[in-house]
Coordinates of C-alpha atoms in Angstrom, one line a residue:
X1 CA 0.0 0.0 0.0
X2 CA 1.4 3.5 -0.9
X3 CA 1.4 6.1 1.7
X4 CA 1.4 8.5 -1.2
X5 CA -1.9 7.1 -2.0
X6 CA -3.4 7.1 1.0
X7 CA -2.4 10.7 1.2
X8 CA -4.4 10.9 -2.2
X9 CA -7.3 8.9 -1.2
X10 CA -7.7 11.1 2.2
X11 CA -7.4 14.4 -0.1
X12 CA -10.0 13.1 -2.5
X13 CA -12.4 12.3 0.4
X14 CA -11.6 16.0 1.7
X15 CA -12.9 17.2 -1.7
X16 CA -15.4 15.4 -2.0
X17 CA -17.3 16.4 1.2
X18 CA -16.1 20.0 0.7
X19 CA -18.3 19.7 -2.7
X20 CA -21.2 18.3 -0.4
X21 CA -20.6 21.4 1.8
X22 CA -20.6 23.6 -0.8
X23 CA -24.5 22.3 -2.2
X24 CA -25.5 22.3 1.3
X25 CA -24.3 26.0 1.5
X26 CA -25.7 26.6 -1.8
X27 CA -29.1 25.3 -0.7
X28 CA -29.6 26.4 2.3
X29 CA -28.6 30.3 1.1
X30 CA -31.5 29.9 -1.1
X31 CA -34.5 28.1 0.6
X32 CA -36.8 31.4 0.6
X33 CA -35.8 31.6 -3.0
X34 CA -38.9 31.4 -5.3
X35 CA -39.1 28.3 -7.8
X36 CA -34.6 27.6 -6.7
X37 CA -34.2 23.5 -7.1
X38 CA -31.9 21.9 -4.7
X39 CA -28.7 20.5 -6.0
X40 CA -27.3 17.2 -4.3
X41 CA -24.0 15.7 -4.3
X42 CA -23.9 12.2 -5.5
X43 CA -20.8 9.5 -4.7
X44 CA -19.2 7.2 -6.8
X45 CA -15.9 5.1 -5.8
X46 CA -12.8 5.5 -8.0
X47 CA -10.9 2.4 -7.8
X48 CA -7.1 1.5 -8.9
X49 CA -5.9 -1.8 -10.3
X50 CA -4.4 -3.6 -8.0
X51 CA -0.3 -4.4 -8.8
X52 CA 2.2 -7.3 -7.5
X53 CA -0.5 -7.9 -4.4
X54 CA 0.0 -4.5 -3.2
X55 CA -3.1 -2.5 -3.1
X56 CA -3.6 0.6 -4.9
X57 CA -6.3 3.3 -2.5
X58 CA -8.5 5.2 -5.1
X59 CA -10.9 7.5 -4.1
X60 CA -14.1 8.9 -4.6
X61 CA -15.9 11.1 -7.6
X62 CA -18.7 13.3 -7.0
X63 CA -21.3 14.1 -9.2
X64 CA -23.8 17.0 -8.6
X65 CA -27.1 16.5 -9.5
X66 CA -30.2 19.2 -9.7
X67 CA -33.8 18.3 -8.6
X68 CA -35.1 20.7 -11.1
X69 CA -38.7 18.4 -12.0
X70 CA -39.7 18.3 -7.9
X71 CA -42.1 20.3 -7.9
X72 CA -42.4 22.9 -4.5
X73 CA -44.7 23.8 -2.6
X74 CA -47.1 27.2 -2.9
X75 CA -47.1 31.0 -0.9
X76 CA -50.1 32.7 -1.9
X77 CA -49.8 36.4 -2.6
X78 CA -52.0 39.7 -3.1
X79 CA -50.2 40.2 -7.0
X80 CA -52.1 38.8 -9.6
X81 CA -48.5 38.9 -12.0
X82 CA -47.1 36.3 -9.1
X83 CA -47.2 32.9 -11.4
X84 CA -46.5 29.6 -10.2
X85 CA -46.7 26.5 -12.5
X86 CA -48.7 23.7 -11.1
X87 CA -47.0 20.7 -12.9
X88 CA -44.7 20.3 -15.4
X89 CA -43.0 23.3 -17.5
X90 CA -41.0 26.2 -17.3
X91 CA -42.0 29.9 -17.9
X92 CA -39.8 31.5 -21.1
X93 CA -38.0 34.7 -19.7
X94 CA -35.4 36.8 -21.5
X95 CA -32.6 38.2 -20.4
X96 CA -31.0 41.6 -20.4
X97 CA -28.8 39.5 -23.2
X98 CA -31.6 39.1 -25.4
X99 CA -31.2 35.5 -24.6
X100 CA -34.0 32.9 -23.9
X101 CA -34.0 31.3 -20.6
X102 CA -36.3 28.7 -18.7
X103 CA -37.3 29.7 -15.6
X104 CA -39.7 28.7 -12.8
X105 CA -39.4 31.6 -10.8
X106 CA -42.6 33.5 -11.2
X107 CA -42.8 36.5 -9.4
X108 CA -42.9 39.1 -12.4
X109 CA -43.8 42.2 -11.6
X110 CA -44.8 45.3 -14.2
X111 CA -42.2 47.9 -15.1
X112 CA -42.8 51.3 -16.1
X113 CA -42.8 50.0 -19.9
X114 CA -45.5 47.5 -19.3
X115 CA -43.3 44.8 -19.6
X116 CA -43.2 41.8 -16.8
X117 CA -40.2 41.0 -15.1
X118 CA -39.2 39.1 -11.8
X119 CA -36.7 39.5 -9.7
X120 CA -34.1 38.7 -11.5
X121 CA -34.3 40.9 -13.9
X122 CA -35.7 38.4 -16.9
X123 CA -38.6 39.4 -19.4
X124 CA -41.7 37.0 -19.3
X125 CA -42.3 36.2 -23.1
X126 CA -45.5 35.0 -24.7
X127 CA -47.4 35.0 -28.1
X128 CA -50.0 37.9 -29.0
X129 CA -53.5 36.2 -28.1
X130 CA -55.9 35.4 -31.2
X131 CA -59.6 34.5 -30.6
X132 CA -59.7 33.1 -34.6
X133 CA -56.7 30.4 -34.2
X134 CA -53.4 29.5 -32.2
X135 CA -49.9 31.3 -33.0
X136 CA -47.9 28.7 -35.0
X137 CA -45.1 27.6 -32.5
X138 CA -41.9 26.5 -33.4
X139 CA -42.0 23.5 -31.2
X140 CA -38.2 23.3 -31.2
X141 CA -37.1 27.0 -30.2
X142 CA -38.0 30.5 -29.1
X143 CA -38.8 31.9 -32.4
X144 CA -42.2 34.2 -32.4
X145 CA -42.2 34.7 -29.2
X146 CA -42.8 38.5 -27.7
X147 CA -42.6 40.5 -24.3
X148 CA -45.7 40.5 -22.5
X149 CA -46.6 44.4 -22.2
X150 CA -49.8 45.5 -19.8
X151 CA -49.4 49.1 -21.2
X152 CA -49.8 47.6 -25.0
X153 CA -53.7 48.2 -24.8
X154 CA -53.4 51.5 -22.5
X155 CA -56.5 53.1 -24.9
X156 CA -59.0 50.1 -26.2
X157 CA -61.6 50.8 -28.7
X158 CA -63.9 47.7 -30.5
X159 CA -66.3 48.3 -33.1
X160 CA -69.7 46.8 -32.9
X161 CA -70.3 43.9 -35.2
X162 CA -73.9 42.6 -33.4
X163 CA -75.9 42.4 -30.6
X164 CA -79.9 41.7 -29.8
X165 CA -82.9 43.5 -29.2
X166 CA -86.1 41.9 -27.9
X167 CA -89.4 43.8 -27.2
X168 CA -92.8 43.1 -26.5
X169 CA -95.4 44.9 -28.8
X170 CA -98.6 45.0 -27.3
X171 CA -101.4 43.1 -29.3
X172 CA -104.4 45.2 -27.9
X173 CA -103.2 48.5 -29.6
X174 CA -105.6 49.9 -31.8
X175 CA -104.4 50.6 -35.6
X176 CA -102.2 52.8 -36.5
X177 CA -99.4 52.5 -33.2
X178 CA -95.9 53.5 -33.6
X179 CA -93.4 53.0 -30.7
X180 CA -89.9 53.4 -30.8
X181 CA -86.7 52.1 -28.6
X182 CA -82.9 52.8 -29.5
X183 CA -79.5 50.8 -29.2
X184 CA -76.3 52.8 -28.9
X185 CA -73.4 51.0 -31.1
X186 CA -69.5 51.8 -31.5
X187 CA -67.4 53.0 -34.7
X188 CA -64.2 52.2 -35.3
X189 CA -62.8 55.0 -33.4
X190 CA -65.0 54.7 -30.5
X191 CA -68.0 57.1 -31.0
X192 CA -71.5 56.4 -29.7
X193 CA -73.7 55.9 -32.7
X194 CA -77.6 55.8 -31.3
X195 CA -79.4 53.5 -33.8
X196 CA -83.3 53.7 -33.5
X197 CA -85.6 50.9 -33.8
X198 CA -89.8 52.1 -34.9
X199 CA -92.0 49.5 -34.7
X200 CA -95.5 50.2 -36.5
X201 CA -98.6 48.3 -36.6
X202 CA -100.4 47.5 -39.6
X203 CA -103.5 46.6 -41.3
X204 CA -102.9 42.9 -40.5
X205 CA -103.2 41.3 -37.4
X206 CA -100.1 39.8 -36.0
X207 CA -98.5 41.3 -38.4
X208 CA -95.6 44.4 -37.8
X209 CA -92.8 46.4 -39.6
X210 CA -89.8 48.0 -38.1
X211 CA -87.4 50.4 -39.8
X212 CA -83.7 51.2 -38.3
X213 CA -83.0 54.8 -38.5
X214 CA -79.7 57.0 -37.5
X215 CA -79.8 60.9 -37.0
X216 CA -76.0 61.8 -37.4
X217 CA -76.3 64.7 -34.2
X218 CA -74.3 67.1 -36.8
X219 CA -76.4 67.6 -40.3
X220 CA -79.5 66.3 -38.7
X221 CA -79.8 64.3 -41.5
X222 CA -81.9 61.0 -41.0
X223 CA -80.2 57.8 -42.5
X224 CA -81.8 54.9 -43.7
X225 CA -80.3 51.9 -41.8
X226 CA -81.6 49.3 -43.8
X227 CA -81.1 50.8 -46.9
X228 CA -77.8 49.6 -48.7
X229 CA -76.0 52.0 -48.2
X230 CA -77.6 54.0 -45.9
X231 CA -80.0 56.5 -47.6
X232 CA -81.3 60.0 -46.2
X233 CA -84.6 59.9 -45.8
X234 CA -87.1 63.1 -44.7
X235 CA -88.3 61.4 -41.5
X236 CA -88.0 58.0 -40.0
X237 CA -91.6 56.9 -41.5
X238 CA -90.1 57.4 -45.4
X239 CA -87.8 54.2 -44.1
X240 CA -87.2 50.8 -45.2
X241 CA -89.4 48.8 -43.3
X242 CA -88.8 44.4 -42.7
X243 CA -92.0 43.2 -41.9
X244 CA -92.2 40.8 -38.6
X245 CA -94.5 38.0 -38.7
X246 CA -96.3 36.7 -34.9
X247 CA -97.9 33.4 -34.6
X248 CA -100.8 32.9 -32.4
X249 CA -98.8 32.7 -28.9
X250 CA -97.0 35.7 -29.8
X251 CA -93.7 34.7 -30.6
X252 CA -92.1 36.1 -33.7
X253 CA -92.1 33.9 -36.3
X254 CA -89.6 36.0 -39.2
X255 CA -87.5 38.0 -39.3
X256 CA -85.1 36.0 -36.3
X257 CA -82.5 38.9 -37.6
X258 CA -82.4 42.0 -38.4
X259 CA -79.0 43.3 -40.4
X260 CA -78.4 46.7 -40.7
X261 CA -75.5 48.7 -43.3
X262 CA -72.3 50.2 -42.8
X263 CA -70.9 53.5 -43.2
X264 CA -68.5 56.2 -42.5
X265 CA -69.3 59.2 -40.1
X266 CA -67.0 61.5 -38.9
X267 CA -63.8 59.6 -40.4
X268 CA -65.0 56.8 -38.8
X269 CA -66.5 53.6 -39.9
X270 CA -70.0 51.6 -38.5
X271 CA -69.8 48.2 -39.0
X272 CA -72.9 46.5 -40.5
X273 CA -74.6 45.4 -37.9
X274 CA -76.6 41.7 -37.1
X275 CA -79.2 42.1 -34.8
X276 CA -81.0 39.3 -33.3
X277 CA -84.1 39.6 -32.6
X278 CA -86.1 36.0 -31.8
X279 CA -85.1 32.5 -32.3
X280 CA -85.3 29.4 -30.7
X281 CA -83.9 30.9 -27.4
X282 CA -86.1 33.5 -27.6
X283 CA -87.1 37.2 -28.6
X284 CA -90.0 39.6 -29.5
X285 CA -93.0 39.1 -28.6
X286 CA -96.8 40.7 -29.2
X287 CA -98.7 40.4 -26.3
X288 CA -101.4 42.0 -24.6
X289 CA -98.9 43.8 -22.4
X290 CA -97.2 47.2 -22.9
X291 CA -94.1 47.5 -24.8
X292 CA -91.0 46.6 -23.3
X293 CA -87.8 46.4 -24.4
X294 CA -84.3 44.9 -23.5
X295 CA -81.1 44.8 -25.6
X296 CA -77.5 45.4 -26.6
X297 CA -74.7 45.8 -29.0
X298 CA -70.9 44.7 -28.3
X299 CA -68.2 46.8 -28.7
X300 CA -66.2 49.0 -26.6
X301 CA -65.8 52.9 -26.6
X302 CA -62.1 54.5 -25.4
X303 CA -61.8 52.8 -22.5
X304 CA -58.3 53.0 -20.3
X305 CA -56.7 49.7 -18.2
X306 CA -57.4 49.1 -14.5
X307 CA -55.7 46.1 -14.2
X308 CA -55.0 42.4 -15.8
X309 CA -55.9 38.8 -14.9
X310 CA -54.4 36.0 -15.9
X311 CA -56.1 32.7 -16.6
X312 CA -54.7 29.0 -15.7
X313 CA -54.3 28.4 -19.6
X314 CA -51.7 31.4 -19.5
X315 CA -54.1 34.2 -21.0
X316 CA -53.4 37.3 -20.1
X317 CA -56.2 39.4 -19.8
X318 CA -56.5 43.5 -19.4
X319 CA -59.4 45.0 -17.8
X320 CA -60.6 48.2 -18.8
X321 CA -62.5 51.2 -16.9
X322 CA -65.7 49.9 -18.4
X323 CA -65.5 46.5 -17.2
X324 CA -65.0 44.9 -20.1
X325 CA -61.9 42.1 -20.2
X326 CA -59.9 41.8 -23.6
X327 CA -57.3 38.8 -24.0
X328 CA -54.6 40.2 -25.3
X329 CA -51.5 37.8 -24.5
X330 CA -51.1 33.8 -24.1
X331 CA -48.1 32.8 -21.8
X332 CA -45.8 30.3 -23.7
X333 CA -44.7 27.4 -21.7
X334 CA -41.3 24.9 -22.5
X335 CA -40.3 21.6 -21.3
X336 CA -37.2 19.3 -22.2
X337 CA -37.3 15.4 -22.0
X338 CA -34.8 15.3 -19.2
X339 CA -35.3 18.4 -17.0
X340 CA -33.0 17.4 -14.2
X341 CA -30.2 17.9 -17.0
X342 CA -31.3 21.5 -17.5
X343 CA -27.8 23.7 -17.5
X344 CA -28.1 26.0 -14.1
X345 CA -27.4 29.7 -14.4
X346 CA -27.4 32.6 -12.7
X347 CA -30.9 34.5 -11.9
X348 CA -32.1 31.1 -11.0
X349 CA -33.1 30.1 -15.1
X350 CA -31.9 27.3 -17.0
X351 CA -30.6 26.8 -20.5
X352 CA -30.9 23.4 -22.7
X353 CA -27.9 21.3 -22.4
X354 CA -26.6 18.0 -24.4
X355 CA -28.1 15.5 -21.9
X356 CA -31.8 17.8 -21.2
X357 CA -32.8 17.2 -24.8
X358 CA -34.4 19.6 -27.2
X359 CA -36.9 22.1 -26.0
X360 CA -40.5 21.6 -26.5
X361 CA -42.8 24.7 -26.6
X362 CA -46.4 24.7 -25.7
X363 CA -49.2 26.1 -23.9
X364 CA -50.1 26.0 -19.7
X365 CA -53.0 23.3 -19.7
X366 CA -52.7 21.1 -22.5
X367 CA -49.5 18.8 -24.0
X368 CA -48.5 17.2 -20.3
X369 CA -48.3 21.3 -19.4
X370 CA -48.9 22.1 -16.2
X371 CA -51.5 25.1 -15.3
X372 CA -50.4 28.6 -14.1
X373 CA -51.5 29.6 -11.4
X374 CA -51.8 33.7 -10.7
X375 CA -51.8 35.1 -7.5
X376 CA -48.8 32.6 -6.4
X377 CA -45.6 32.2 -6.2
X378 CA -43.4 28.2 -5.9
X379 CA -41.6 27.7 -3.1
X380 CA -38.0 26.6 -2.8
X381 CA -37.9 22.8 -2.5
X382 CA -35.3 22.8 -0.2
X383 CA -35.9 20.8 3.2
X384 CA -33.9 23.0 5.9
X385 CA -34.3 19.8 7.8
X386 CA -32.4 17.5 5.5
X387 CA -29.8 20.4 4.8
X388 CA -28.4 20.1 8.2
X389 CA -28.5 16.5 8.6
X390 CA -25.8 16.9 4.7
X391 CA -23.7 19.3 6.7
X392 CA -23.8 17.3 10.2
X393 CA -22.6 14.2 8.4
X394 CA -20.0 16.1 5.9
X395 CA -18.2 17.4 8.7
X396 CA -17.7 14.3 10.3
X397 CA -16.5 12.9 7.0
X398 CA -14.7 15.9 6.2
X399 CA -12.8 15.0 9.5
X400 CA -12.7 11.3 9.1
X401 CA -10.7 12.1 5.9
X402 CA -8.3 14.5 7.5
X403 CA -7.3 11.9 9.9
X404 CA -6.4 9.5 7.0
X405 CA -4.3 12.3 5.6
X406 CA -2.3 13.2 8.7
X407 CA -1.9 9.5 9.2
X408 CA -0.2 9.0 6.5
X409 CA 1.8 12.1 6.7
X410 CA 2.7 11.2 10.2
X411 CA 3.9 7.8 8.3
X412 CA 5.7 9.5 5.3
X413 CA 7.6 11.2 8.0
X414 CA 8.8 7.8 10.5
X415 CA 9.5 6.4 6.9
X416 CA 11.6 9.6 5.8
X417 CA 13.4 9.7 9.4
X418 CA 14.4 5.9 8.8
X419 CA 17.6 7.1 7.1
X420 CA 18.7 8.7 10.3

């Protein structure tokens, strides 16, 4: 047996707990950091061939290992931008590098620029939201991907497209009766344009017409609504009329719609309009009752944001002054065959390395993703408790190895002091 390499063997035990130590250290400076995986030290003997019966001391290799896919625990908190992924995934950040990272570290918080970042420092990154289809996602890579920015929709404005109107006309009015109601629509640049509805009896029972008028508040001139286009007429009984047709309970029978034109005012543009009024579900009536009405158009006039939510699927929703919620942003999520082989880096994100496998992209919710949940943040998933018990028994090791050095040190010395 060589004292030099029980010197060696009592060095490489040294080493090996101090790399223990150093993970404990590591793990225990961080367990109040949000979405921080532990790191472990793993063991694995190094032995020497064995030469002309003497025996050759090896050692020991270490090998530090990252429980990046144990999923932590949750700390619920009062900001809606805190996100914590419940499952599987990463959140896509960039940094100040223009680089894409994977993180799970979700407490972003907004900047004056509207963009989300954590603490860190790290941009969260998404894909514009679409109500009509998906964004296409590179499934392999970061490509299409955008900062999320709450300040992107400061000023909303939606044109209406449709909306419903249902009234009751009363059956027991005596020939001729006229009654009108009105509906108040958006244009394109988020003026109020009052549309109004005249229903009229005529000469046969059950039997009504309605004309859509608009008086532009400027000329005073009297449009035709369901003229095409729009004609002006001298007075809202020179109209276009659609006759509606009652059956014998009173439910309206034809027209179930009512579609009115488009046009420009003012530089800006009215949408045609479909208006539903019966169906199925539904609708006008002629009753013995008084007239009633009840009804609405969609669309939203210059409305400013009070504030966002954020949906389990990863959309990002802005709220406006009026109440109204428009989707603007879906989070995009990543994941990586082997996540435990992520690549570590400072700002607590991780990059792909040759053993994680490729990134995956995807959405929170669907594809093995996890869901995100707002309003949270994930807990370290360090155990304090465990950490101690590492650094108890890497002391004692650390010391066990020590002695085996200055043993044989003591050794190399009688053997040294032999030529005496």
């Amino acid at each position: 047996m060589s004292l030099y390499g029980t010197m060696r063997t009592g060095v490489s035990g040294m080493n090996a707990q101090a790399n223990r130590l150093s993970t404990v250290a590591d793990n225990i400076a961080n367990a109040n950091t949000t979405g921080y995986k532990k790191a472990s030290t793993q063991f694995s003997s190094l032995i020497l061939p064995t030469t002309g019966g003497a025996y050759n001391s090896g050692g020991v290799n270490t090998d530090v290992r990252y429980s990046i896919s144990a999923q932590g625990t949750f700390t619920y908190t009062n900001s809606s931008t805190d996100l914590a992924i419940n499952g599987k995934g990463f959140f896509i950040v960039q940094g100040s590098d223009g680089q894409e990272y994977m993180t799970r570290a979700g407490a972003f918080t907004p900047m004056d620029d509207g963009t989300l970042r954590n603490s860190a420092g790290f941009t969260l990154m998404g894909y514009p939201y679409s109500s009509t289809e998906d964004p296409t996602i590179v499934i392999n890579g970061f490509a299409g991907l955008e900062e999320i920015n709450l300040a992107s929709g400061e000023l909303n404005v939606e044109a209406s497209n449709s909306g419903y109107l249902h009234v009751n006309l009363p059956s027991n009015e005596a020939h001729p009766y006229t009654k009108s109601t009105s509906l108040v629509a958006y244009d394109s640049l988020g003026n109020t344009r009052k549309l109004d509805f005249n229903y009229s009896t005529t000469a046969t029972p059950g039997q009504w017409e309605l004309s859509v008028t608009y008086t532009d508040p400027d000329s005073g001139n009297i449009y035709d609504m369901l003229d095409t286009p729009p004609s002006v007429v001298a007075s809202a009984a020179a109209a276009t009329t659609e006759a509606l047709s009652f059956d014998t309970t009173g439910k309206l029978v034809s027209p179930t719609d009512i579609n009115t034109s488009g046009m420009t005012i003012g530089g800006g543009v009215l949408n045609p309009l479909e208006i539903s009024i019966g169906g199925a579900s539904g609708g006008s009536t002629q009753l013995a009752a008084s007239f009633a009405a009840k009804g609405d158009i969609d669309g939203i006039g210059p409305s400013g944001v009070t504030g966002y939510e954020i949906s389990d699927d990863g959309i990002v929703f802005l709220k406006y002054e009026n109440g109204d919620m428009a989707p603007k942003y879906r989070i995009a999520m990543a994941n990586v065959q082997s996540p435990d082989n992520l690549k570590p880096l400072a700002g607590n994100v991780y990059a792909q390395s040759p053993d994680s496998g490729v990134v995956v992209m995807g959405y929170a919710g669907n594809g093995g993703y996890g869901t995100i949940i707002s309003g949270a943040l994930e807990d370290s998933n360090v155990d304090i408790a465990e950490e101690l018990t590492s650094m108890i028994e890497s002391q004692r090791n650390y010391t066990a190895n020590s002695k085996v050095f200055q043993t044989g040190s003591e050794l190399m010395e009688v053997l040294v002091n032999l030529k005496r």
